[in-house]
Amino acid sequence: KADPFSHLGATKTIMLRYALCFWLSTLIWSGAHMVAAQDQTTILSSFYASTNGPSWGEGFSSWNTDAPICGWQGIGCNVDDEVTSISLSEVSSLGPTIPPILGALGTLQILTLSSTNLTGTIPPELFNNTLLNHLDLSYTSITGPLPFEMTTVPLNYFGLYSTSFSGTLPEWIGSISSLNNIQISYTRLSGTIPDSFWDLNLQEISMYSNNLTGTISPRIGNMKSLQVIFLNSNSFLGTLPSEIGNLTLLDTVNLGDNFLTGTLPSSLGNCTLLKNIYLSAKVGYPGLEGTLPESWGNLKSLSTISLTGHSLTGNIPSSWVGLTSLQSLTLAQNRLTGTISDVIRSLTTLTNLFLNSNLLQGTIPDYFGELPALKGIYLGFNNLNGTLPVSIVRSDRTLDVSYNHLSGTVPASYGDLPALSFGNNNLCPPYPSWCSRPAAAYSCNRQNCTNPTPTTTSPSSSTTNGFNPNTATHTHSPVMSVYVFVL
């Protein structure tokens, strides 16, 4: 055949052919794009219809129109108008199940359906969206098990917080190498954590208030990117592995309310970015033994220490003067001895101090009055003696000194404290006039003024302060006392 462009020069022929090819490719792309857009509209319309869309609320009226899908409420698109995110959090009537047809979108990267009325399981088809990296189904009634198809997508965030999920973590969970944040708390998750889990490069683990058992593996030390650990309120046994000190990026660790034994890991002193340590014992369990680690004095960023209900002995280490950011120190219901440590005097950022239910002796330090941020002082159920220091009174401060051996009189200025508990001491008349108020009468009347020995006996020989020394089991937990509100 004759070349239709033969009458043109060579240069013009080449240019014309390139233009024709470009026009044809654009036409083909536009047609395919229109088909893809129509397909995504069909998929989302089906999703809307099968999840009670008409009852979602007025804000979602765009879903029931011919408006472009990228303008629909909760839909996000890329520059090619392909759906990349669906964010329908707190659409309470959305349900009852996740339609498998969502897997046909293909381009979906983010799916947030938290705080909805969803039930049932996670459909495996959902992971046909091979770019899916964020899946949040928290605060729903989604159940288990987890679909194996999760391993085929680059999932970064997985949220099942406060759901009806049950079952165990599968061994293949360690295959999701992209995962950096897992949120499966307040569920019925049970069993042990598989070994493969500890090989993940996670930044945050939140799996608290479940039924997890077994031990916390020393392989936790391999998770060098880990910043936040919440494994509290489970049934873990055994000791805290020293390898936890390898986690130098750690910000918060909460392993409390488990059946842990052994001692506090001194290796945590290596985690110099650490801000919060929550390691309180499970109620009624003797918990950890030994002393408070000297090495923790290296934690200059530490804001919170919570170690309630163990069998810890000794006193606050002198190195803890270095805790210059500490705001809350909770050492209640242990076996600490000696006097109230002078280390506390250097903790100028401290707002709350819980030393109640220990075996502390000596007097209440005057230097409490020098601590500018200190608002809560809890010293009840100890063996403290001496008098009530006037220097600690401040109008924004709560004080509990009940069940001690304090003597003398109650200063009138203590009426300026917004909350006060001082019952079961040897604090005798004359009482301030505010003691006649009904709220104050409880502490004022519960004194041992006819007997030099208070009605409470020494914690070392009874269970009054919360534990039986013969069994090392806490039998009563008087963390808070009855307060007199004197304002």
Short mmCIF file of C-alpha atoms in Angstrom, two decimals:
data_model
loop_
_atom_site.label_atom_id
_atom_site.label_comp_id
_atom_site.label_asym_id
_atom_site.label_seq_id
_atom_site.Cartn_x
_atom_site.Cartn_y
_atom_site.Cartn_z
CA LYS A 1 0.00 0.00 0.00
CA ALA A 2 1.08 3.57 -0.60
CA ASP A 3 2.20 5.47 2.46
CA PRO A 4 -0.56 8.05 3.22
CA PHE A 5 2.14 10.42 4.41
CA SER A 6 4.43 9.92 1.36
CA HIS A 7 3.60 13.32 -0.05
CA LEU A 8 5.06 14.94 3.10
CA GLY A 9 8.68 15.43 3.88
CA ALA A 10 10.46 12.91 6.11
CA THR A 11 10.54 15.19 9.16
CA LYS A 12 6.84 16.07 8.95
CA THR A 13 5.96 12.41 8.48
CA ILE A 14 7.75 11.39 11.67
CA MET A 15 6.15 14.22 13.67
CA LEU A 16 2.69 13.38 12.40
CA ARG A 17 3.09 9.71 13.27
CA TYR A 18 4.22 10.59 16.82
CA ALA A 19 1.22 12.88 17.25
CA LEU A 20 -1.14 10.16 16.03
CA CYS A 21 0.37 7.61 18.43
CA PHE A 22 0.07 10.04 21.36
CA TRP A 23 -3.56 10.77 20.48
CA LEU A 24 -4.41 7.07 20.29
CA SER A 25 -2.64 6.26 23.61
CA THR A 26 -4.43 9.15 25.34
CA LEU A 27 -7.76 7.93 23.96
CA ILE A 28 -7.07 4.39 25.20
CA TRP A 29 -5.97 5.64 28.67
CA SER A 30 -9.00 7.91 28.99
CA GLY A 31 -11.32 5.05 28.10
CA ALA A 32 -9.68 2.74 30.62
CA HIS A 33 -9.75 5.51 33.23
CA MET A 34 -13.47 6.03 32.65
CA VAL A 35 -14.07 2.28 33.04
CA ALA A 36 -11.98 2.22 36.25
CA ALA A 37 -13.85 5.22 37.65
CA GLN A 38 -17.18 3.56 36.80
CA ASP A 39 -16.00 0.33 38.47
CA GLN A 40 -14.97 2.15 41.67
CA THR A 41 -18.29 4.02 41.72
CA THR A 42 -20.12 0.70 41.42
CA ILE A 43 -18.03 -0.84 44.22
CA LEU A 44 -18.54 2.07 46.62
CA SER A 45 -22.26 2.28 45.81
CA SER A 46 -22.56 -1.42 46.61
CA PHE A 47 -20.64 -0.87 49.86
CA TYR A 48 -22.97 2.01 50.75
CA ALA A 49 -26.11 -0.02 50.06
CA SER A 50 -24.96 -3.13 51.96
CA THR A 51 -23.86 -1.26 55.12
CA ASN A 52 -27.01 0.78 55.84
CA GLY A 53 -25.69 3.79 53.93
CA PRO A 54 -28.98 5.72 53.93
CA SER A 55 -28.86 5.76 57.75
CA TRP A 56 -25.25 7.01 58.03
CA GLY A 57 -26.46 10.60 58.40
CA GLU A 58 -26.85 13.82 56.45
CA GLY A 59 -23.10 14.29 56.07
CA PHE A 60 -23.01 11.36 53.67
CA SER A 61 -25.71 12.49 51.23
CA SER A 62 -23.02 12.82 48.54
CA TRP A 63 -22.80 9.01 48.42
CA ASN A 64 -26.30 8.82 46.98
CA THR A 65 -25.67 11.17 44.04
CA ASP A 66 -23.89 11.27 40.70
CA ALA A 67 -21.13 13.46 42.16
CA PRO A 68 -17.57 12.26 41.46
CA ILE A 69 -16.57 9.68 44.07
CA CYS A 70 -13.47 11.61 45.07
CA GLY A 71 -15.80 14.25 46.50
CA TRP A 72 -17.77 11.79 48.61
CA GLN A 73 -17.49 12.21 52.38
CA GLY A 74 -14.73 10.01 53.81
CA ILE A 75 -13.18 9.13 50.43
CA GLY A 76 -9.61 10.06 49.51
CA CYS A 77 -8.10 9.76 46.03
CA ASN A 78 -4.74 10.06 44.33
CA VAL A 79 -3.93 12.38 41.41
CA ASP A 80 -5.41 9.81 39.03
CA ASP A 81 -8.75 9.89 40.87
CA GLU A 82 -8.25 6.37 42.18
CA VAL A 83 -9.65 5.64 45.65
CA THR A 84 -6.79 5.32 48.15
CA SER A 85 -8.55 5.83 51.49
CA ILE A 86 -11.91 5.23 53.13
CA SER A 87 -12.28 6.91 56.53
CA LEU A 88 -15.69 6.35 58.08
CA SER A 89 -14.88 6.38 61.76
CA GLU A 90 -17.76 6.93 64.20
CA VAL A 91 -20.48 6.21 61.63
CA SER A 92 -22.39 4.28 64.26
CA SER A 93 -24.98 2.73 61.94
CA LEU A 94 -22.45 1.33 59.45
CA GLY A 95 -22.83 -2.45 59.41
CA PRO A 96 -23.45 -5.30 59.80
CA THR A 97 -20.33 -6.75 58.09
CA ILE A 98 -17.43 -5.64 55.88
CA PRO A 99 -18.47 -6.38 52.25
CA PRO A 100 -15.81 -8.45 50.43
CA ILE A 101 -16.37 -6.27 47.36
CA LEU A 102 -14.11 -3.62 48.91
CA GLY A 103 -11.22 -5.84 47.89
CA ALA A 104 -12.02 -5.10 44.24
CA LEU A 105 -10.99 -1.44 44.59
CA GLY A 106 -7.40 -2.53 44.11
CA THR A 107 -5.88 0.86 44.98
CA LEU A 108 -7.06 1.16 48.59
CA GLN A 109 -4.26 2.00 51.07
CA ILE A 110 -6.13 3.20 54.18
CA LEU A 111 -9.33 1.74 55.61
CA THR A 112 -10.69 3.18 58.85
CA LEU A 113 -14.05 1.79 60.00
CA SER A 114 -13.57 2.22 63.76
CA SER A 115 -16.46 3.01 66.12
CA THR A 116 -19.04 1.52 63.78
CA ASN A 117 -21.62 -1.25 64.10
CA LEU A 118 -19.57 -3.88 62.29
CA THR A 119 -19.68 -7.54 63.29
CA GLY A 120 -18.37 -10.76 61.78
CA THR A 121 -14.86 -11.52 60.59
CA ILE A 122 -12.37 -9.67 58.40
CA PRO A 123 -12.95 -10.83 54.80
CA PRO A 124 -9.78 -12.22 53.15
CA GLU A 125 -10.77 -10.45 49.91
CA LEU A 126 -10.00 -7.13 51.58
CA PHE A 127 -6.31 -7.83 51.09
CA ASN A 128 -6.66 -7.90 47.31
CA ASN A 129 -5.87 -4.23 47.80
CA THR A 130 -2.18 -4.96 47.53
CA LEU A 131 -1.19 -1.48 48.75
CA LEU A 132 -3.25 -1.62 51.97
CA ASN A 133 -1.06 -0.29 54.78
CA HIS A 134 -3.52 0.99 57.42
CA LEU A 135 -6.47 -1.01 58.76
CA ASP A 136 -8.39 0.23 61.79
CA LEU A 137 -11.46 -1.69 62.96
CA SER A 138 -11.30 -0.63 66.62
CA TYR A 139 -14.42 -0.18 68.76
CA THR A 140 -16.48 -2.60 66.70
CA SER A 141 -17.77 -6.14 67.26
CA ILE A 142 -15.38 -7.72 64.78
CA THR A 143 -14.40 -11.28 65.72
CA GLY A 144 -11.54 -13.60 64.79
CA PRO A 145 -9.62 -15.34 63.44
CA LEU A 146 -7.11 -13.20 61.56
CA PRO A 147 -6.96 -14.00 57.82
CA PHE A 148 -3.64 -15.28 56.48
CA GLU A 149 -4.03 -12.94 53.50
CA MET A 150 -2.86 -10.12 55.78
CA THR A 151 0.67 -11.28 55.00
CA THR A 152 0.29 -10.25 51.34
CA VAL A 153 -0.01 -6.49 51.94
CA PRO A 154 2.45 -3.88 53.33
CA LEU A 155 0.44 -3.31 56.52
CA ASN A 156 1.95 -0.65 58.84
CA TYR A 157 -0.93 -0.12 61.27
CA PHE A 158 -3.42 -2.72 62.47
CA GLY A 159 -6.11 -1.73 64.98
CA LEU A 160 -8.58 -4.05 66.72
CA TYR A 161 -8.78 -2.11 69.99
CA SER A 162 -11.89 -2.87 72.08
CA THR A 163 -13.48 -5.38 69.73
CA SER A 164 -15.02 -8.85 70.12
CA PHE A 165 -11.93 -10.42 68.63
CA SER A 166 -10.98 -13.79 70.11
CA GLY A 167 -8.39 -16.41 69.40
CA THR A 168 -4.60 -16.34 69.32
CA LEU A 169 -1.83 -14.58 67.45
CA PRO A 170 -0.85 -16.87 64.56
CA GLU A 171 2.78 -17.82 64.01
CA TRP A 172 2.65 -16.15 60.59
CA ILE A 173 2.16 -12.73 62.22
CA GLY A 174 5.94 -12.38 62.06
CA SER A 175 5.72 -12.46 58.25
CA ILE A 176 4.18 -8.98 58.13
CA SER A 177 7.59 -7.34 58.12
CA SER A 178 6.14 -3.88 57.38
CA LEU A 179 4.06 -3.81 60.59
CA ASN A 180 5.13 -1.09 63.03
CA ASN A 181 2.02 -0.48 65.15
CA ILE A 182 -0.34 -3.16 66.48
CA GLN A 183 -3.37 -2.27 68.63
CA ILE A 184 -5.27 -5.30 69.96
CA SER A 185 -6.27 -4.28 73.49
CA TYR A 186 -9.50 -4.91 75.40
CA THR A 187 -10.31 -8.05 73.41
CA ARG A 188 -10.43 -11.77 74.13
CA LEU A 189 -7.02 -12.38 72.62
CA SER A 190 -5.50 -15.40 74.38
CA GLY A 191 -2.62 -17.85 74.28
CA THR A 192 1.08 -17.10 74.09
CA ILE A 193 2.89 -14.61 71.88
CA PRO A 194 4.55 -16.60 69.05
CA ASP A 195 8.32 -16.42 68.70
CA SER A 196 8.04 -14.87 65.24
CA PHE A 197 6.26 -11.84 66.72
CA TRP A 198 9.46 -10.70 68.44
CA ASP A 199 11.21 -10.46 65.05
CA LEU A 200 8.91 -7.67 63.87
CA ASN A 201 10.27 -4.14 63.58
CA LEU A 202 7.48 -2.66 65.69
CA GLN A 203 7.43 0.85 67.11
CA GLU A 204 4.35 0.35 69.29
CA ILE A 205 2.80 -2.73 70.89
CA SER A 206 -0.59 -2.27 72.53
CA MET A 207 -2.06 -5.61 73.58
CA TYR A 208 -3.22 -4.92 77.13
CA SER A 209 -6.33 -6.11 78.96
CA ASN A 210 -6.42 -9.45 77.17
CA ASN A 211 -5.90 -13.08 78.23
CA LEU A 212 -2.33 -13.50 77.04
CA THR A 213 -0.20 -16.04 78.90
CA GLY A 214 3.32 -17.41 78.82
CA THR A 215 6.45 -15.34 79.33
CA ILE A 216 7.84 -12.15 77.84
CA SER A 217 10.56 -13.46 75.58
CA PRO A 218 14.17 -12.23 75.84
CA ARG A 219 13.84 -11.75 72.07
CA ILE A 220 12.02 -8.52 72.87
CA GLY A 221 15.53 -7.07 72.92
CA ASN A 222 15.67 -7.50 69.12
CA MET A 223 12.94 -4.90 68.61
CA LYS A 224 15.38 -2.01 68.36
CA SER A 225 12.72 0.41 66.97
CA LEU A 226 10.27 -0.19 69.81
CA GLN A 227 9.10 2.98 71.56
CA VAL A 228 5.88 2.01 73.37
CA ILE A 229 4.96 -1.28 75.10
CA PHE A 230 1.54 -1.89 76.62
CA LEU A 231 1.24 -5.54 77.65
CA ASN A 232 -0.32 -4.83 81.04
CA SER A 233 -3.38 -6.56 82.49
CA ASN A 234 -2.70 -10.00 81.07
CA SER A 235 -1.50 -13.21 82.72
CA PHE A 236 2.19 -13.22 81.84
CA LEU A 237 4.46 -15.24 84.11
CA GLY A 238 8.17 -15.30 84.77
CA THR A 239 10.75 -12.56 85.01
CA LEU A 240 11.31 -9.33 83.15
CA PRO A 241 14.09 -10.10 80.65
CA SER A 242 17.23 -7.99 81.01
CA GLU A 243 17.29 -7.69 77.19
CA ILE A 244 14.60 -5.03 77.54
CA GLY A 245 17.51 -2.69 78.20
CA ASN A 246 18.49 -3.01 74.52
CA LEU A 247 15.47 -0.90 73.54
CA THR A 248 17.23 2.45 73.57
CA LEU A 249 14.33 4.27 71.82
CA LEU A 250 11.83 3.21 74.47
CA ASP A 251 9.46 5.96 75.65
CA THR A 252 6.82 4.09 77.68
CA VAL A 253 6.74 0.59 79.16
CA ASN A 254 3.66 -0.83 80.86
CA LEU A 255 3.94 -4.46 81.94
CA GLY A 256 1.96 -4.09 85.14
CA ASP A 257 -0.94 -6.21 86.39
CA ASN A 258 0.68 -9.50 85.40
CA PHE A 259 2.05 -12.45 87.40
CA LEU A 260 5.68 -11.40 87.08
CA THR A 261 8.39 -12.47 89.52
CA GLY A 262 12.05 -11.75 90.08
CA THR A 263 13.56 -8.30 90.33
CA LEU A 264 13.30 -4.99 88.52
CA PRO A 265 15.62 -4.98 85.47
CA SER A 266 18.51 -2.64 86.10
CA SER A 267 19.14 -2.70 82.34
CA LEU A 268 16.25 -0.26 81.90
CA GLY A 269 18.79 2.33 83.00
CA ASN A 270 20.18 2.09 79.44
CA CYS A 271 16.93 3.41 77.99
CA THR A 272 17.73 7.07 78.48
CA LEU A 273 14.74 8.30 76.44
CA LEU A 274 12.31 6.51 78.76
CA LYS A 275 9.51 8.71 80.13
CA ASN A 276 7.06 6.31 81.76
CA ILE A 277 7.51 3.06 83.72
CA TYR A 278 4.31 1.28 84.79
CA LEU A 279 5.08 -2.01 86.52
CA SER A 280 2.57 -2.33 89.33
CA ALA A 281 1.75 -5.84 90.58
CA LYS A 282 -1.47 -7.75 90.08
CA VAL A 283 -3.69 -7.32 93.15
CA GLY A 284 -3.25 -10.15 95.63
CA TYR A 285 0.03 -11.33 94.08
CA PRO A 286 3.39 -10.79 95.83
CA GLY A 287 5.03 -9.49 92.68
CA LEU A 288 8.66 -8.46 92.34
CA GLU A 289 11.32 -8.55 95.04
CA GLY A 290 14.65 -6.87 95.61
CA THR A 291 15.50 -3.20 95.68
CA LEU A 292 15.00 -0.20 93.44
CA PRO A 293 17.74 -0.14 90.76
CA GLU A 294 20.51 2.43 91.13
CA SER A 295 20.86 2.53 87.34
CA TRP A 296 17.42 4.11 86.92
CA GLY A 297 18.99 7.34 88.13
CA ASN A 298 20.30 7.71 84.55
CA LEU A 299 16.78 8.27 83.22
CA LYS A 300 16.79 12.06 83.01
CA SER A 301 13.60 12.14 80.90
CA LEU A 302 11.59 9.91 83.24
CA SER A 303 8.21 11.43 84.19
CA THR A 304 6.36 8.52 85.81
CA ILE A 305 7.34 5.55 87.98
CA SER A 306 4.52 3.27 89.15
CA LEU A 307 5.52 0.21 91.20
CA THR A 308 2.52 -0.44 93.46
CA GLY A 309 1.91 -3.71 95.26
CA HIS A 310 5.23 -5.57 95.07
CA SER A 311 7.54 -6.85 97.80
CA LEU A 312 10.29 -4.31 97.17
CA THR A 313 12.62 -3.56 100.06
CA GLY A 314 15.23 -0.97 100.97
CA ASN A 315 14.75 2.68 100.15
CA ILE A 316 15.02 5.13 97.27
CA PRO A 317 18.57 4.97 95.81
CA SER A 318 20.73 8.07 96.13
CA SER A 319 21.28 8.04 92.35
CA TRP A 320 17.65 8.96 91.83
CA VAL A 321 18.53 12.59 92.51
CA GLY A 322 19.17 12.52 88.75
CA LEU A 323 15.46 12.07 87.96
CA THR A 324 15.06 15.76 87.27
CA SER A 325 11.91 15.35 85.14
CA LEU A 326 10.00 13.03 87.50
CA GLN A 327 6.40 14.09 88.11
CA SER A 328 4.75 11.03 89.64
CA LEU A 329 6.45 8.54 91.99
CA THR A 330 4.28 5.62 93.14
CA LEU A 331 5.92 3.10 95.49
CA ALA A 332 2.82 2.24 97.51
CA GLN A 333 2.20 -1.18 99.10
CA ASN A 334 5.75 -2.45 99.23
CA ARG A 335 8.20 -3.16 102.07
CA LEU A 336 10.31 -0.04 101.93
CA THR A 337 12.09 0.72 105.20
CA GLY A 338 14.05 3.52 106.79
CA THR A 339 13.04 7.16 106.78
CA ILE A 340 11.50 9.17 103.96
CA SER A 341 14.49 9.66 101.68
CA ASP A 342 16.19 13.03 101.26
CA VAL A 343 16.44 12.15 97.57
CA ILE A 344 12.87 13.39 97.20
CA ARG A 345 14.05 16.87 98.14
CA SER A 346 15.86 17.15 94.80
CA LEU A 347 12.81 16.12 92.74
CA THR A 348 11.56 19.64 92.12
CA THR A 349 9.18 18.64 89.31
CA LEU A 350 7.36 16.05 91.45
CA THR A 351 3.58 16.52 91.59
CA ASN A 352 2.42 13.29 93.27
CA LEU A 353 4.19 11.09 95.83
CA PHE A 354 2.71 7.74 96.87
CA LEU A 355 4.62 6.09 99.72
CA ASN A 356 1.60 4.72 101.55
CA SER A 357 1.47 1.16 102.91
CA ASN A 358 5.18 0.58 103.51
CA LEU A 359 7.32 0.21 106.63
CA LEU A 360 8.72 3.73 106.71
CA GLN A 361 9.70 5.32 110.01
CA GLY A 362 10.83 8.72 111.23
CA THR A 363 9.19 12.08 110.76
CA ILE A 364 7.45 13.85 107.91
CA PRO A 365 10.13 16.02 106.25
CA ASP A 366 9.78 19.80 106.39
CA TYR A 367 11.30 19.99 102.91
CA PHE A 368 7.99 18.90 101.37
CA GLY A 369 7.07 22.56 101.71
CA GLU A 370 9.98 23.46 99.40
CA LEU A 371 8.79 21.35 96.47
CA PRO A 372 6.91 23.80 94.24
CA ALA A 373 5.01 21.31 92.08
CA LEU A 374 4.04 18.78 94.77
CA LYS A 375 0.26 18.53 95.10
CA GLY A 376 -0.39 15.01 96.41
CA ILE A 377 1.43 13.48 99.41
CA TYR A 378 0.28 9.99 100.40
CA LEU A 379 2.02 8.59 103.49
CA GLY A 380 -0.74 6.59 105.17
CA PHE A 381 -0.24 3.13 106.69
CA ASN A 382 3.41 3.49 107.73
CA ASN A 383 5.21 3.82 111.06
CA LEU A 384 5.82 7.56 110.94
CA ASN A 385 6.08 9.53 114.19
CA GLY A 386 6.63 13.10 115.27
CA THR A 387 4.29 16.00 114.63
CA LEU A 388 2.49 17.46 111.65
CA PRO A 389 4.81 20.02 110.00
CA VAL A 390 3.18 23.36 109.29
CA SER A 391 5.54 24.00 106.38
CA ILE A 392 3.85 21.55 104.03
CA VAL A 393 0.45 23.29 104.07
CA ARG A 394 -0.64 24.71 100.73
CA SER A 395 -4.10 25.45 99.38
CA ASP A 396 -3.74 23.10 96.37
CA ARG A 397 -2.23 20.13 98.21
CA THR A 398 -3.76 16.77 99.25
CA LEU A 399 -2.29 15.04 102.30
CA ASP A 400 -2.82 11.51 103.66
CA VAL A 401 -0.99 10.63 106.90
CA SER A 402 -3.59 8.27 108.36
CA TYR A 403 -2.64 5.10 110.27
CA ASN A 404 0.75 6.20 111.58
CA HIS A 405 2.17 7.10 115.00
CA LEU A 406 1.95 10.88 114.72
CA SER A 407 1.45 12.85 117.93
CA GLY A 408 0.91 16.40 119.14
CA THR A 409 -1.92 18.59 117.90
CA VAL A 410 -3.42 19.37 114.52
CA PRO A 411 -2.28 22.82 113.30
CA ALA A 412 -5.14 25.18 112.51
CA SER A 413 -3.52 25.90 109.13
CA TYR A 414 -4.28 22.35 108.01
CA GLY A 415 -7.78 23.63 107.39
CA ASP A 416 -6.35 25.25 104.24
CA LEU A 417 -5.69 21.85 102.68
CA PRO A 418 -8.44 20.95 100.16
CA ALA A 419 -8.25 17.24 101.10
CA LEU A 420 -6.82 15.76 104.28
CA SER A 421 -6.79 12.37 105.99
CA PHE A 422 -5.08 11.99 109.38
CA GLY A 423 -7.19 9.46 111.30
CA ASN A 424 -5.77 6.70 113.54
CA ASN A 425 -2.81 8.58 114.99
CA ASN A 426 -2.12 10.13 118.41
CA LEU A 427 -3.17 13.64 117.40
CA CYS A 428 -5.04 14.93 120.44
CA PRO A 429 -7.03 17.98 121.57
CA PRO A 430 -7.28 20.87 121.48
CA TYR A 431 -8.54 20.56 117.90
CA PRO A 432 -8.97 23.45 115.43
CA SER A 433 -12.47 24.83 115.06
CA TRP A 434 -12.88 23.23 111.62
CA CYS A 435 -12.81 19.81 113.33
CA SER A 436 -16.43 20.43 114.31
CA ARG A 437 -17.49 20.23 110.70
CA PRO A 438 -19.12 16.89 109.82
CA ALA A 439 -16.60 16.10 107.09
CA ALA A 440 -13.65 16.74 109.39
CA ALA A 441 -15.04 14.94 112.41
CA TYR A 442 -14.06 11.51 111.07
CA SER A 443 -10.31 12.10 111.24
CA CYS A 444 -10.50 14.23 114.38
CA ASN A 445 -12.49 11.63 116.30
CA ARG A 446 -10.46 8.63 115.17
CA GLN A 447 -7.42 9.34 117.32
CA ASN A 448 -5.80 7.38 120.14
CA CYS A 449 -5.60 10.03 122.77
CA THR A 450 -6.30 7.82 125.78
CA ASN A 451 -3.67 5.30 124.73
CA PRO A 452 -0.15 6.24 123.66
CA THR A 453 -0.22 3.46 121.08
CA PRO A 454 -2.46 3.96 118.04
CA THR A 455 -5.13 1.40 117.21
CA THR A 456 -3.17 0.38 114.15
CA THR A 457 -0.31 -1.99 114.90
CA SER A 458 3.07 -2.17 113.27
CA PRO A 459 2.85 -3.29 109.62
CA SER A 460 5.71 -5.66 110.33
CA SER A 461 3.53 -7.76 112.64
CA SER A 462 0.08 -7.55 111.12
CA THR A 463 -1.82 -7.17 107.89
CA THR A 464 -3.03 -3.67 108.67
CA ASN A 465 -0.88 -1.98 106.07
CA GLY A 466 -1.94 -4.25 103.26
CA PHE A 467 0.17 -7.39 103.33
CA ASN A 468 0.85 -10.42 105.45
CA PRO A 469 4.62 -10.74 105.89
CA ASN A 470 4.33 -14.48 106.39
CA THR A 471 2.81 -15.06 102.99
CA ALA A 472 3.93 -11.91 101.19
CA THR A 473 0.40 -11.62 99.88
CA HIS A 474 -1.47 -8.33 99.89
CA THR A 475 -4.70 -8.82 101.75
CA HIS A 476 -5.92 -5.25 101.74
CA SER A 477 -5.03 -2.33 99.52
CA PRO A 478 -5.60 0.96 101.34
CA VAL A 479 -4.05 3.13 98.64
CA MET A 480 -6.48 5.92 99.43
CA SER A 481 -7.98 6.82 102.77
CA VAL A 482 -11.15 8.62 103.77
CA TYR A 483 -10.47 12.28 103.15
CA VAL A 484 -11.57 15.29 105.09
CA PHE A 485 -12.55 18.11 102.76
CA VAL A 486 -12.01 21.22 104.78
CA LEU A 487 -12.59 24.00 102.29
#
